[in-house]
């Protein structure tokens, strides 16, 4: 496997034209022959090279040590490590490498001596950044801490080095630029990477410590959400994304060609969650994509995002459900704090933000109280007027000042600004049993008690001018006995963004979709 | 809340025309007046009725006991229970009810006496099936076990009964018909429910003990899949469903209108999983919808189903990944056996099947061995021919006979029958590092080592006649250092169906989508 013939393998090449390809191949053959010739005069020639593509030729028993496990306890041991070439610095007869594995990195040294030849050091010095290499090395403790690496206390003295996968010499972006804090960079005259370059080259951008931390934490949000709900007796459901009718009026919905007819992409799993409640599942949740054909080009809108959805039957009052949802959010916040502190700190190094604050029990304000706070701050708005985005943010700041929390619930929205299936407030017909939740002044959840009575639902839909024929199946779901229920939908990317105090939702969507971006 | 005025509320009605509605309303008013008049002469008049719609009027502290908790330990206690009217049988001065809550039910008795009037018994007898009721009752142990209920040892002596949500009198299907075993029914001349009726009225069909069991177990499959992988250090990812190019050739793909352009629905998250591997996430999984525009009207094809997807970097051999996947499957099988035995038994009562068998370690056969077994059984087929569905099933039976397992892996498929991104076998170019997994003789997973080298990938794509320009972004993902990796995608509905020994995938999809069904 590790034979010299490996050098016959040409490096990866951009097949832009057949002519270029041929030329490259000739060049590569020439290089390979040259290397072969040199190797003959090289005592270390079996100790380095470009390895044959790993094609599962054999199942080697060799243990690879993880970079994060390279600590002083391993001192003087000979280990194999597979990692990326993060940086390479040649210096006379030696070559310093930084080897990276996800968020961890370690310094490695290739130096001319009885284990490495001049040719081997030269080979190492010429490995392209981001290539994946296997090194065999002795772990050595260092006298002075290596501040630039996560593994401060050791370095690797390389005895063998093989390229497993070779990166193109020209990278579309540099990882060190991609993790540089935006603040103060201009004064220093150092490069950062703009968002489109990042997203166009997401495979590289996702390798940064910041991206690794963001998406590992996001995986944690899903896990905490589910674990909390499963513990509360919820059942996970799967709801269809291709639907026959745009139930919520038809605006902002993507159309799909479906054999000889047309269909739509679901804007939310809500109708299906509710059908599950009518089907006695009692408490359900789902995690899945939701689609919005809105031409909104803002920092917080995506055309496809991940919804964490909850629906739950209750006995007497929708606050039973509201409490379950706020409990769940609090469990998520606590779990992130406990289990993802490293990730939070990592993101904070590049994008500074204050730690996320929340209260127990969760602060719940009525809509009218919110309006009063805004008016006291000089905002003019009507009782039944919806919150504009600036007012939403302003209210978040006012709430933070007064209550010292980044998370709160606004309850009892005006009926007119909510969807037709929202249950009216029994005590004041201008309001409704509905709520939004906010993190750092931005909405992350919208929910309500739903109308579970077919007759009232029909009236409300008519009032909203909705074609009853189109929502017949939905209304019919409530004709065979339906328990009172409430629920809500949380935007995963928003939760991640706002928890970490980031400012653009594209940072918390691996492959974001917006009106102008469909790739990669 | 529980006042007599509740009777003024009309029952739910099908608003087919305004005229019919008016007529119904008049009738209802008449009925209500009559009831009111009768109530005046009724000593128990405050003890029953149709309750006002639960609109969160107040947050009652009342505890509702769950049906499954109604056991002899609660004997002589006065309890409140909310449940569905499962069956009603009036008999002179008494009325026997069966109250159902999900998979549990209990017998209840309303009898004329000092707590219930003749009118109250009559009221109870006329409550429509599937209505949701609140009853206050004394728990009484019974001398003879009630075999027809899950709560054998007690019955409820009802002292109050209120309708919380009234079902239409005419149900589109009867629950007792919907759980009747198919076998032997024709001889008995008893009704069953055909599949389209079930699916058209899914809200009711999902209430059966069988459906409740199927989908609770399915929730368990997802949970076990994730828990196993998270424990192995996998990261959960979210991949986009709207994609700009139909990467796998453009056949069988749904088209979406995307603002002023067109897009497609992802046939699998594979390319994105692979990009995550190239982005150093090392081991990833996702659970989400996948879309196939195939006009296949079979027992096991859906146009939208849920994929449990895995992708994992490995060191030397793709069997490292294969072992992780089979481990995960085995953990799922064991977990279902341990935690969902009740559900398995419940489904078995309606749809009989043999317990699911598997081996540890999982049986792995090479494709050539499978072909040899088929040939020995009289099948004529070429070495590099793909398995037809009948041959797949036959091989499943042969494997079961020989090895006594319902789960096995077929490894090393012919290269020609696999997608372009499949890694060729390093020892025999006719074969590939790819595998399928089977449960009870049907495929549930397809996977492979992927080509992680841009040059080889280009060659393979060209060989398959794929337009390189369209997959440029995909190929480019491998130009900046890519670890060897493998993975696979599991169909959730198939796993559930085959584990339970069911025969139609529509039974394990809550709201199935096929070429002919887009509703509900």
Tab-separated table of C-alpha atoms in Angstrom, chain A residues 119-505:
chain	number	residue	atom	x	y	z
A	119	UNK	CA	14.237	14.869	0.127
A	120	UNK	CA	11.638	13.899	2.700
A	121	UNK	CA	11.706	17.345	4.324
A	122	UNK	CA	11.361	18.918	0.896
A	123	UNK	CA	8.445	16.621	0.103
A	124	UNK	CA	6.667	17.602	3.316
A	125	UNK	CA	7.309	21.292	2.685
A	126	UNK	CA	5.607	21.011	-0.694
A	127	UNK	CA	2.431	19.266	0.424
A	128	UNK	CA	-0.489	21.530	-0.394
A	129	UNK	CA	-2.519	23.027	2.439
A	130	UNK	CA	-5.715	21.121	3.298
A	131	UNK	CA	-4.301	17.848	1.958
A	132	UNK	CA	-5.005	14.871	4.180
A	133	UNK	CA	-1.884	13.113	5.410
A	134	UNK	CA	-0.985	10.093	7.511
A	135	UNK	CA	2.042	10.656	9.708
A	136	UNK	CA	3.915	8.296	11.943
A	137	UNK	CA	5.601	10.291	14.661
A	138	UNK	CA	6.979	10.289	18.155
A	139	UNK	CA	5.003	12.391	20.620
A	140	UNK	CA	7.355	14.789	22.415
A	141	UNK	CA	6.545	17.121	25.263
A	142	UNK	CA	7.630	20.707	24.695
A	143	UNK	CA	9.249	23.060	27.158
A	144	UNK	CA	7.403	26.151	26.043
A	145	UNK	CA	3.651	25.898	25.505
A	146	UNK	CA	2.643	26.074	21.851
A	147	UNK	CA	0.036	28.818	22.123
A	148	UNK	CA	-1.070	28.619	18.509
A	149	UNK	CA	-2.256	24.997	18.767
A	150	UNK	CA	-5.009	23.389	20.820
A	151	UNK	CA	-2.494	20.708	21.838
A	152	UNK	CA	-0.197	23.067	23.798
A	153	UNK	CA	2.058	20.592	25.484
A	154	UNK	CA	3.285	18.226	22.814
A	155	UNK	CA	4.576	18.185	19.289
A	156	UNK	CA	5.005	15.353	16.814
A	157	UNK	CA	8.424	14.351	15.521
A	158	UNK	CA	7.546	12.904	12.153
A	159	UNK	CA	9.170	9.670	10.959
A	160	UNK	CA	6.865	8.888	8.049
A	161	UNK	CA	4.489	11.036	6.052
A	162	UNK	CA	2.127	10.021	3.255
A	163	UNK	CA	-0.421	12.065	1.389
A	164	UNK	CA	-3.820	10.348	1.497
A	165	UNK	CA	-5.746	12.978	-0.429
A	166	UNK	CA	-4.084	15.875	-2.115
A	167	UNK	CA	-5.691	19.319	-2.174
A	168	UNK	CA	-5.452	21.675	-5.130
A	169	UNK	CA	-2.637	24.150	-4.605
A	170	UNK	CA	-4.955	27.116	-4.999
A	171	UNK	CA	-7.661	27.280	-2.320
A	172	UNK	CA	-10.671	29.518	-2.975
A	173	UNK	CA	-10.377	30.842	0.557
A	174	UNK	CA	-7.894	30.633	3.390
A	175	UNK	CA	-9.085	29.152	6.666
A	176	UNK	CA	-7.139	31.674	8.727
A	177	UNK	CA	-8.940	34.507	6.945
A	178	UNK	CA	-12.284	32.783	7.452
A	179	UNK	CA	-11.992	32.714	11.257
A	180	UNK	CA	-10.621	36.231	11.714
A	181	UNK	CA	-12.926	38.380	13.859
A	182	UNK	CA	-14.615	41.023	11.743
A	183	UNK	CA	-14.026	43.663	14.378
A	184	UNK	CA	-10.907	45.748	14.000
A	185	UNK	CA	-9.711	43.877	10.932
A	186	UNK	CA	-9.919	46.820	8.604
A	187	UNK	CA	-7.584	48.860	10.733
A	188	UNK	CA	-5.109	46.015	10.695
A	189	UNK	CA	-5.423	45.693	6.950
A	190	UNK	CA	-5.940	41.941	7.142
A	191	UNK	CA	-8.243	39.903	4.955
A	192	UNK	CA	-11.625	38.474	5.901
A	193	UNK	CA	-13.839	36.363	3.695
A	194	UNK	CA	-17.116	37.711	2.430
A	195	UNK	CA	-20.251	35.710	2.828
A	196	UNK	CA	-20.795	34.726	-0.782
A	197	UNK	CA	-17.244	33.417	-1.080
A	198	UNK	CA	-17.847	31.402	2.054
A	199	UNK	CA	-21.125	29.975	0.823
A	200	UNK	CA	-19.832	29.299	-2.687
A	201	UNK	CA	-17.027	27.281	-1.134
A	202	UNK	CA	-18.945	25.887	1.787
A	203	UNK	CA	-16.942	22.644	1.906
A	204	UNK	CA	-13.923	24.667	2.967
A	205	UNK	CA	-15.752	27.287	5.022
A	206	UNK	CA	-17.384	24.543	7.115
A	207	UNK	CA	-13.934	23.317	8.139
A	208	UNK	CA	-13.219	26.376	10.265
A	209	UNK	CA	-13.344	26.022	14.032
A	210	UNK	CA	-16.238	28.495	14.056
A	211	UNK	CA	-18.350	26.520	11.556
A	212	UNK	CA	-17.528	23.233	13.261
A	213	UNK	CA	-18.696	24.710	16.547
A	214	UNK	CA	-21.879	26.225	15.094
A	215	UNK	CA	-23.103	23.019	13.496
A	216	UNK	CA	-22.100	20.747	16.348
A	217	UNK	CA	-24.094	23.009	18.634
A	218	UNK	CA	-26.987	22.958	16.165
A	219	UNK	CA	-26.975	19.160	16.240
A	220	UNK	CA	-27.202	19.581	20.026
A	221	UNK	CA	-30.282	21.804	19.746
A	222	UNK	CA	-32.120	19.045	17.862
A	223	UNK	CA	-30.985	16.422	20.314
A	224	UNK	CA	-32.025	18.437	23.370
A	225	UNK	CA	-35.370	19.312	21.789
A	226	UNK	CA	-36.155	15.661	21.118
A	227	UNK	CA	-34.809	14.257	24.368
A	228	UNK	CA	-36.868	16.714	26.387
A	229	UNK	CA	-40.048	15.949	24.484
A	230	UNK	CA	-39.582	12.172	24.403
A	231	UNK	CA	-39.148	12.332	28.164
A	232	UNK	CA	-42.450	14.205	28.389
A	233	UNK	CA	-44.175	11.394	26.475
A	234	UNK	CA	-44.266	13.010	23.037
A	235	UNK	CA	-44.288	10.876	19.894
A	236	UNK	CA	-42.138	11.775	16.895
A	237	UNK	CA	-44.083	11.974	13.646
A	238	UNK	CA	-43.155	12.371	9.978
A	239	UNK	CA	-45.358	14.622	7.884
A	240	UNK	CA	-45.509	14.933	4.091
A	241	UNK	CA	-43.826	17.867	2.408
A	242	UNK	CA	-45.640	17.505	-0.912
A	243	UNK	CA	-49.223	18.607	-0.405
A	244	UNK	CA	-52.196	18.862	-2.705
A	245	UNK	CA	-53.500	22.266	-1.655
A	246	UNK	CA	-51.886	25.407	-0.352
A	247	UNK	CA	-53.967	25.458	2.779
A	248	UNK	CA	-52.942	28.820	4.120
A	249	UNK	CA	-54.270	30.815	1.233
A	250	UNK	CA	-51.821	30.002	-1.535
A	251	UNK	CA	-49.420	32.910	-1.148
A	252	UNK	CA	-45.719	32.231	-0.596
A	253	UNK	CA	-45.957	28.614	-1.645
A	254	UNK	CA	-43.685	26.720	-4.037
A	255	UNK	CA	-45.374	24.742	-6.805
A	256	UNK	CA	-44.196	21.242	-7.732
A	257	UNK	CA	-44.943	19.331	-10.929
A	258	UNK	CA	-46.478	16.091	-9.729
A	259	UNK	CA	-46.907	13.636	-12.600
A	260	UNK	CA	-49.812	15.034	-14.598
A	261	UNK	CA	-50.905	17.495	-11.941
A	262	UNK	CA	-49.498	20.190	-9.654
A	263	UNK	CA	-48.746	20.105	-5.985
A	264	UNK	CA	-47.160	22.369	-3.393
A	265	UNK	CA	-44.403	22.298	-0.829
A	266	UNK	CA	-45.683	22.440	2.751
A	267	UNK	CA	-45.207	25.795	4.460
A	268	UNK	CA	-45.442	24.041	7.801
A	269	UNK	CA	-46.421	20.622	9.150
A	270	UNK	CA	-49.213	22.200	11.104
A	271	UNK	CA	-52.249	20.623	9.515
A	272	UNK	CA	-50.638	17.200	9.832
A	273	UNK	CA	-49.616	17.759	13.430
A	274	UNK	CA	-53.210	18.665	14.162
A	275	UNK	CA	-54.501	15.594	12.373
A	276	UNK	CA	-52.229	13.515	14.602
A	277	UNK	CA	-53.808	15.135	17.629
A	278	UNK	CA	-57.259	14.336	16.242
A	279	UNK	CA	-55.928	10.793	15.754
A	280	UNK	CA	-55.174	10.443	19.477
A	281	UNK	CA	-51.400	10.787	19.420
A	282	UNK	CA	-51.895	13.326	22.210
A	283	UNK	CA	-48.433	14.959	22.093
A	284	UNK	CA	-46.389	15.009	18.910
A	285	UNK	CA	-43.303	16.667	17.536
A	286	UNK	CA	-41.443	16.642	14.260
A	287	UNK	CA	-38.251	18.062	12.842
A	288	UNK	CA	-38.192	18.734	9.150
A	289	UNK	CA	-37.851	21.206	6.313
A	290	UNK	CA	-40.437	23.916	5.759
A	291	UNK	CA	-40.649	25.952	2.606
A	292	UNK	CA	-41.554	29.625	2.127
A	293	UNK	CA	-41.665	31.155	-1.334
A	294	UNK	CA	-41.152	34.635	0.086
A	295	UNK	CA	-38.939	37.032	-1.807
A	296	UNK	CA	-37.449	38.264	1.472
A	297	UNK	CA	-33.773	39.051	1.295
A	298	UNK	CA	-33.060	39.737	4.945
A	299	UNK	CA	-30.626	38.559	7.580
A	300	UNK	CA	-33.205	36.179	9.033
A	301	UNK	CA	-35.274	34.749	6.188
A	302	UNK	CA	-34.607	31.563	4.261
A	303	UNK	CA	-36.812	29.948	1.627
A	304	UNK	CA	-36.138	26.552	3.166
A	305	UNK	CA	-35.450	26.104	6.837
A	306	UNK	CA	-35.780	23.473	9.527
A	307	UNK	CA	-38.860	23.558	11.706
A	308	UNK	CA	-38.950	22.076	15.195
A	309	UNK	CA	-42.663	21.560	15.566
A	310	UNK	CA	-44.789	20.693	18.565
A	311	UNK	CA	-48.501	19.980	18.903
A	312	UNK	CA	-50.207	18.861	22.073
A	313	UNK	CA	-53.694	18.164	23.369
A	314	UNK	CA	-54.485	19.916	26.645
A	315	UNK	CA	-57.183	19.595	29.275
A	316	UNK	CA	-58.450	23.063	30.096
A	317	UNK	CA	-56.088	25.836	29.114
A	318	UNK	CA	-53.536	26.345	26.335
A	319	UNK	CA	-51.047	27.583	28.911
A	320	UNK	CA	-50.559	23.895	29.740
A	321	UNK	CA	-48.987	23.625	26.273
A	322	UNK	CA	-47.229	26.966	26.481
A	323	UNK	CA	-45.542	25.802	29.685
A	324	UNK	CA	-44.400	22.599	27.966
A	325	UNK	CA	-42.851	24.603	25.141
A	326	UNK	CA	-41.083	27.110	27.398
A	327	UNK	CA	-39.846	24.208	29.559
A	328	UNK	CA	-38.419	22.642	26.433
A	329	UNK	CA	-36.702	25.861	25.388
A	330	UNK	CA	-35.218	26.252	28.857
A	331	UNK	CA	-33.941	22.654	28.734
A	332	UNK	CA	-32.313	23.444	25.399
A	333	UNK	CA	-30.662	26.607	26.751
A	334	UNK	CA	-29.377	24.778	29.812
A	335	UNK	CA	-28.186	21.780	27.833
A	336	UNK	CA	-26.251	24.005	25.443
A	337	UNK	CA	-24.686	25.825	28.356
A	338	UNK	CA	-23.662	22.564	30.007
A	339	UNK	CA	-22.586	20.486	27.051
A	340	UNK	CA	-21.496	22.966	24.405
A	341	UNK	CA	-19.478	25.516	26.339
A	342	UNK	CA	-16.396	24.895	24.178
A	343	UNK	CA	-18.414	25.499	21.025
A	344	UNK	CA	-19.974	28.661	22.468
A	345	UNK	CA	-16.528	29.998	23.400
A	346	UNK	CA	-15.133	29.093	19.980
A	347	UNK	CA	-17.843	31.010	18.151
A	348	UNK	CA	-17.463	33.909	20.576
A	349	UNK	CA	-13.793	34.290	19.643
A	350	UNK	CA	-14.777	35.199	16.102
A	351	UNK	CA	-18.195	36.739	16.703
A	352	UNK	CA	-18.345	38.335	20.088
A	353	UNK	CA	-21.656	38.285	21.949
A	354	UNK	CA	-22.927	38.454	25.495
A	355	UNK	CA	-23.924	35.144	27.127
A	356	UNK	CA	-27.558	34.246	26.490
A	357	UNK	CA	-29.771	35.033	29.476
A	358	UNK	CA	-33.097	33.483	30.425
A	359	UNK	CA	-35.390	33.319	33.447
A	360	UNK	CA	-37.089	30.435	35.211
A	361	UNK	CA	-40.002	30.411	34.943
A	362	UNK	CA	-39.951	32.032	31.513
A	363	UNK	CA	-41.148	35.631	31.382
A	364	UNK	CA	-44.625	35.868	29.835
A	365	UNK	CA	-46.020	39.244	28.839
A	366	UNK	CA	-49.372	39.940	27.285
A	367	UNK	CA	-49.399	41.659	23.929
A	368	UNK	CA	-51.063	44.707	25.449
A	369	UNK	CA	-48.259	45.014	27.983
A	370	UNK	CA	-45.755	44.901	25.147
A	371	UNK	CA	-47.615	47.610	23.289
A	372	UNK	CA	-47.693	49.724	26.450
A	373	UNK	CA	-43.919	49.349	26.874
A	374	UNK	CA	-43.366	50.400	23.271
A	375	UNK	CA	-45.668	53.396	23.649
A	376	UNK	CA	-43.862	54.435	26.801
A	377	UNK	CA	-40.716	54.389	24.673
A	378	UNK	CA	-42.320	56.727	22.150
A	379	UNK	CA	-43.672	54.266	19.571
A	380	UNK	CA	-47.073	55.061	18.075
A	381	UNK	CA	-49.091	51.986	17.304
A	382	UNK	CA	-52.659	50.695	17.453
A	383	UNK	CA	-53.909	48.067	19.896
A	384	UNK	CA	-54.494	45.520	17.186
A	385	UNK	CA	-51.522	46.369	15.037
A	386	UNK	CA	-48.912	43.664	14.455
A	387	UNK	CA	-45.333	44.175	15.632
A	388	UNK	CA	-43.030	45.472	12.939
A	389	UNK	CA	-39.500	44.072	12.888
A	390	UNK	CA	-37.978	47.258	14.360
A	391	UNK	CA	-40.618	47.334	17.107
A	392	UNK	CA	-40.002	43.656	17.820
A	393	UNK	CA	-36.323	44.413	18.308
A	394	UNK	CA	-36.985	47.523	20.345
A	395	UNK	CA	-39.339	45.587	22.600
A	396	UNK	CA	-36.617	42.963	23.026
A	397	UNK	CA	-34.232	45.677	24.232
A	398	UNK	CA	-36.847	47.128	26.592
A	399	UNK	CA	-37.604	43.687	28.028
A	400	UNK	CA	-33.886	43.003	28.466
A	401	UNK	CA	-33.432	46.286	30.336
A	402	UNK	CA	-36.422	45.741	32.577
A	403	UNK	CA	-36.268	41.974	33.185
A	404	UNK	CA	-32.698	41.021	32.246
A	405	UNK	CA	-33.727	38.160	29.965
A	406	UNK	CA	-32.980	37.347	26.312
A	407	UNK	CA	-35.981	34.986	26.127
A	408	UNK	CA	-39.629	35.776	26.677
A	409	UNK	CA	-43.133	34.983	25.504
A	410	UNK	CA	-45.590	37.506	24.140
A	411	UNK	CA	-49.081	36.099	24.703
A	412	UNK	CA	-52.582	37.039	23.524
A	413	UNK	CA	-51.916	38.505	20.078
A	414	UNK	CA	-54.674	40.458	18.354
A	415	UNK	CA	-56.954	37.991	16.578
A	416	UNK	CA	-56.849	39.900	13.304
A	417	UNK	CA	-53.109	39.493	12.776
A	418	UNK	CA	-53.153	35.699	13.267
A	419	UNK	CA	-54.158	32.844	10.913
A	420	UNK	CA	-57.784	31.747	10.641
A	421	UNK	CA	-57.268	28.603	12.727
A	422	UNK	CA	-56.272	30.602	15.822
A	423	UNK	CA	-58.604	30.259	18.793
A	424	UNK	CA	-60.169	33.604	19.802
A	425	UNK	CA	-59.701	34.761	23.374
A	426	UNK	CA	-62.876	33.716	25.266
A	427	UNK	CA	-62.865	36.920	27.296
A	428	UNK	CA	-62.050	39.492	24.627
A	429	UNK	CA	-62.884	38.805	20.987
A	430	UNK	CA	-60.247	41.290	19.767
A	431	UNK	CA	-57.499	39.052	21.079
A	432	UNK	CA	-56.576	35.404	20.664
A	433	UNK	CA	-55.047	32.451	22.481
A	434	UNK	CA	-51.815	32.838	20.562
A	435	UNK	CA	-48.212	33.632	21.312
A	436	UNK	CA	-44.784	34.283	19.898
A	437	UNK	CA	-41.455	33.586	21.570
A	438	UNK	CA	-38.414	35.792	21.211
A	439	UNK	CA	-34.690	35.351	21.590
A	440	UNK	CA	-32.553	38.493	21.734
A	441	UNK	CA	-35.535	40.464	20.416
A	442	UNK	CA	-36.252	38.273	17.382
A	443	UNK	CA	-39.119	35.869	16.868
A	444	UNK	CA	-38.197	32.199	16.978
A	445	UNK	CA	-41.592	30.601	17.528
A	446	UNK	CA	-45.155	31.320	16.609
A	447	UNK	CA	-47.976	29.296	18.075
A	448	UNK	CA	-51.508	29.197	19.375
A	449	UNK	CA	-54.422	27.243	20.606
A	450	UNK	CA	-56.064	26.013	17.401
A	451	UNK	CA	-59.767	26.023	16.708
A	452	UNK	CA	-60.785	22.377	17.198
A	453	UNK	CA	-64.441	22.870	16.416
A	454	UNK	CA	-65.425	22.373	12.766
A	455	UNK	CA	-68.194	24.939	12.892
A	456	UNK	CA	-66.115	27.733	14.411
A	457	UNK	CA	-63.258	26.836	12.056
A	458	UNK	CA	-65.617	27.203	9.094
A	459	UNK	CA	-66.724	30.615	10.346
A	460	UNK	CA	-63.151	31.794	10.895
A	461	UNK	CA	-62.003	30.576	7.479
A	462	UNK	CA	-64.944	32.344	5.819
A	463	UNK	CA	-64.129	35.505	7.733
A	464	UNK	CA	-60.603	35.339	6.272
A	465	UNK	CA	-62.001	34.829	2.779
A	466	UNK	CA	-60.557	31.358	2.424
A	467	UNK	CA	-62.071	29.009	-0.137
A	468	UNK	CA	-63.801	26.411	2.048
A	469	UNK	CA	-63.679	23.791	-0.664
A	470	UNK	CA	-59.888	23.861	-0.586
A	471	UNK	CA	-59.656	23.228	3.132
A	472	UNK	CA	-62.507	20.747	3.370
A	473	UNK	CA	-60.238	17.835	4.330
A	474	UNK	CA	-58.667	19.963	7.045
A	475	UNK	CA	-62.004	21.046	8.509
A	476	UNK	CA	-63.394	17.521	8.245
A	477	UNK	CA	-60.566	16.302	10.480
A	478	UNK	CA	-62.361	17.949	13.392
A	479	UNK	CA	-65.782	16.363	12.789
A	480	UNK	CA	-65.110	13.076	14.572
A	481	UNK	CA	-64.253	14.317	18.034
A	482	UNK	CA	-61.222	16.572	18.476
A	483	UNK	CA	-59.455	17.378	21.735
A	484	UNK	CA	-58.551	20.985	22.499
A	485	UNK	CA	-54.937	21.488	21.478
A	486	UNK	CA	-52.197	24.019	20.922
A	487	UNK	CA	-48.700	24.035	19.504
A	488	UNK	CA	-46.028	25.978	17.762
A	489	UNK	CA	-43.172	25.887	15.319
A	490	UNK	CA	-39.591	26.855	16.102
A	491	UNK	CA	-37.043	27.855	13.492
A	492	UNK	CA	-33.890	25.812	14.125
A	493	UNK	CA	-31.525	28.168	12.318
A	494	UNK	CA	-32.925	31.154	14.208
A	495	UNK	CA	-32.508	29.462	17.566
A	496	UNK	CA	-28.884	28.659	16.754
A	497	UNK	CA	-28.203	32.137	15.369
A	498	UNK	CA	-29.772	33.993	18.278
A	499	UNK	CA	-28.456	31.766	21.001
A	500	UNK	CA	-24.939	32.392	19.704
A	501	UNK	CA	-25.642	36.076	19.073
A	502	UNK	CA	-24.869	35.801	15.341
A	503	UNK	CA	-26.294	38.270	12.886
A	504	UNK	CA	-27.045	36.303	9.740
A	505	UNK	CA	-29.094	33.150	9.390
